[in-house]
PDB file of C-alpha atoms in Angstrom:
ATOM      1  CA  MET C 225     -13.434   2.110  23.731  1.00 54.00           C
ATOM      2  CA  GLU C 226      -9.828   3.053  23.235  1.00 66.00           C
ATOM      3  CA  ILE C 227      -8.670   5.723  21.360  1.00 69.00           C
ATOM      4  CA  SER C 228      -7.245   3.572  18.829  1.00 72.00           C
ATOM      5  CA  GLY C 229     -10.727   2.231  18.470  1.00 74.00           C
ATOM      6  CA  VAL C 230     -12.460   5.456  18.016  1.00 76.00           C
ATOM      7  CA  ILE C 231      -9.995   6.443  15.169  1.00 84.00           C
ATOM      8  CA  SER C 232     -10.489   3.148  13.412  1.00 82.00           C
ATOM      9  CA  ALA C 233     -14.189   3.557  13.713  1.00 76.00           C
ATOM     10  CA  ILE C 234     -13.870   6.872  11.908  1.00 81.00           C
ATOM     11  CA  VAL C 235     -11.613   5.724   9.306  1.00 88.00           C
ATOM     12  CA  ILE C 236     -14.200   2.883   8.569  1.00 85.00           C
ATOM     13  CA  GLY C 237     -17.123   5.096   8.863  1.00 83.00           C
ATOM     14  CA  ILE C 238     -15.222   7.210   6.067  1.00 88.00           C
ATOM     15  CA  VAL C 239     -15.444   4.353   3.725  1.00 91.00           C
ATOM     16  CA  ILE C 240     -18.721   3.108   4.962  1.00 90.00           C
ATOM     17  CA  GLY C 241     -20.186   6.647   4.109  1.00 87.00           C
ATOM     18  CA  LEU C 242     -18.341   6.739   0.419  1.00 88.00           C
ATOM     19  CA  LEU C 243     -19.862   3.226   0.023  1.00 89.00           C
ATOM     20  CA  GLY C 244     -23.310   4.173   0.912  1.00 88.00           C
ATOM     21  CA  ARG C 245     -23.125   7.287  -1.471  1.00 88.00           C
ATOM     22  CA  LEU C 246     -21.921   4.779  -4.308  1.00 88.00           C
ATOM     23  CA  VAL C 247     -25.361   2.604  -3.594  1.00 89.00           C
ATOM     24  CA  VAL C 248     -27.332   5.162  -3.890  1.00 88.00           C
ATOM     25  CA  PRO C 249     -28.247   6.119  -7.720  1.00 85.00           C
ATOM     26  CA  GLY C 250     -28.202   9.682  -9.103  1.00 84.00           C
ATOM     27  CA  ARG C 251     -26.303  12.649  -7.924  1.00 84.00           C
ATOM     28  CA  GLN C 252     -26.444  13.556  -4.455  1.00 83.00           C
ATOM     29  CA  ARG C 253     -26.716  17.263  -3.377  1.00 85.00           C
ATOM     30  CA  ILE C 254     -24.642  16.933  -0.089  1.00 87.00           C
ATOM     31  CA  GLY C 255     -21.208  17.356   0.348  1.00 86.00           C
ATOM     32  CA  VAL C 256     -18.277  14.936   1.436  1.00 85.00           C
ATOM     33  CA  LEU C 257     -18.311  16.116   4.865  1.00 88.00           C
ATOM     34  CA  TRP C 258     -22.195  15.079   5.447  1.00 89.00           C
ATOM     35  CA  THR C 259     -21.233  11.826   3.569  1.00 88.00           C
ATOM     36  CA  ILE C 260     -18.480  11.346   5.873  1.00 87.00           C
ATOM     37  CA  LEU C 261     -20.497  12.091   9.116  1.00 90.00           C
ATOM     38  CA  VAL C 262     -23.513   9.913   7.730  1.00 91.00           C
ATOM     39  CA  GLY C 263     -21.037   6.918   7.320  1.00 90.00           C
ATOM     40  CA  ILE C 264     -19.448   7.187  10.619  1.00 89.00           C
ATOM     41  CA  ALA C 265     -22.778   7.410  12.310  1.00 91.00           C
ATOM     42  CA  ALA C 266     -23.770   4.129  10.052  1.00 91.00           C
ATOM     43  CA  ALA C 267     -20.773   2.588  11.085  1.00 87.00           C
ATOM     44  CA  PHE C 268     -21.626   2.985  14.942  1.00 87.00           C
ATOM     45  CA  VAL C 269     -25.366   2.297  14.570  1.00 91.00           C
ATOM     46  CA  GLY C 270     -24.972  -0.842  12.146  1.00 89.00           C
ATOM     47  CA  THR C 271     -22.483  -2.376  14.748  1.00 86.00           C
ATOM     48  CA  GLY C 272     -25.183  -1.977  17.270  1.00 89.00           C
ATOM     49  CA  VAL C 273     -27.602  -3.710  15.103  1.00 92.00           C
ATOM     50  CA  ALA C 274     -25.069  -6.173  14.474  1.00 89.00           C
ATOM     51  CA  VAL C 275     -24.548  -6.976  17.873  1.00 88.00           C
ATOM     52  CA  ALA C 276     -28.154  -6.903  18.433  1.00 93.00           C
ATOM     53  CA  PHE C 277     -28.801  -9.591  15.926  1.00 91.00           C
ATOM     54  CA  ASP C 278     -25.686 -11.537  17.225  1.00 85.00           C
ATOM     55  CA  VAL C 279     -23.964 -11.271  13.638  1.00 85.00           C
ATOM     56  CA  ALA C 280     -21.235  -9.105  14.598  1.00 76.00           C
ATOM     57  CA  ASP C 281     -18.519 -11.610  15.428  1.00 78.00           C
ATOM     58  CA  THR C 282     -18.075 -14.141  12.860  1.00 77.00           C
ATOM     59  CA  LYS C 283     -15.061 -16.145  11.689  1.00 81.00           C
ATOM     60  CA  GLY C 284     -13.114 -14.007   8.977  1.00 78.00           C
ATOM     61  CA  VAL C 285     -14.751 -10.949   7.439  1.00 79.00           C
ATOM     62  CA  ASP C 286     -18.061  -9.723   8.909  1.00 81.00           C
ATOM     63  CA  TRP C 287     -19.917  -9.454   5.670  1.00 87.00           C
ATOM     64  CA  ILE C 288     -23.413  -8.974   7.348  1.00 88.00           C
ATOM     65  CA  GLU C 289     -22.224  -6.360   9.501  1.00 87.00           C
ATOM     66  CA  LEU C 290     -20.731  -4.218   6.779  1.00 87.00           C
ATOM     67  CA  ALA C 291     -23.870  -4.767   4.731  1.00 91.00           C
ATOM     68  CA  ILE C 292     -25.851  -3.470   7.294  1.00 91.00           C
ATOM     69  CA  GLN C 293     -23.440  -0.519   7.801  1.00 90.00           C
ATOM     70  CA  ILE C 294     -23.670   0.351   3.996  1.00 91.00           C
ATOM     71  CA  GLY C 295     -27.184  -0.027   3.852  1.00 93.00           C
ATOM     72  CA  LEU C 296     -27.801   2.468   6.958  1.00 93.00           C
ATOM     73  CA  ALA C 297     -25.199   4.636   5.441  1.00 92.00           C
ATOM     74  CA  ALA C 298     -27.279   4.776   2.016  1.00 92.00           C
ATOM     75  CA  LEU C 299     -30.309   5.280   3.726  1.00 93.00           C
ATOM     76  CA  GLY C 300     -28.843   8.424   5.528  1.00 92.00           C
ATOM     77  CA  VAL C 301     -27.267   9.797   2.419  1.00 91.00           C
ATOM     78  CA  ALA C 302     -30.872   9.436   0.530  1.00 91.00           C
ATOM     79  CA  ALA C 303     -32.581  11.244   3.368  1.00 91.00           C
ATOM     80  CA  LEU C 304     -30.056  14.104   3.703  1.00 90.00           C
ATOM     81  CA  ASP C 305     -30.133  14.565  -0.274  1.00 88.00           C
ATOM     82  CA  ARG C 306     -34.080  14.471  -0.030  1.00 88.00           C
ATOM     83  CA  ALA C 307     -34.211  16.945   2.825  1.00 87.00           C
ATOM     84  CA  LYS C 308     -31.565  19.382   0.840  1.00 83.00           C
ATOM     85  CA  ALA C 309     -33.741  19.006  -2.223  1.00 78.00           C
ATOM     86  CA  ARG C 310     -36.749  20.550  -0.289  1.00 77.00           C
ATOM     87  CA  ARG C 311     -35.079  23.564   0.561  1.00 70.00           C
TER      88      ARG C 311
END
């Protein structure tokens, strides 16, 4: 993977993290940095899952891959929020 691919993955990860945070109902007690990190991780893992299910490369926008990434980001945000609430 080239540096431009990594940078674009980070930018996409930021957007994915913010969208994942919007999907989770209520107020989250995690910061923006955690949201961004969850989004970046969800973008990478979601792409891997999409490749595994052979839905990563479609004609046009990869809506299924995007939905997987947002779903993983929402799970990550909810898990971090729940862990932070227990402290």
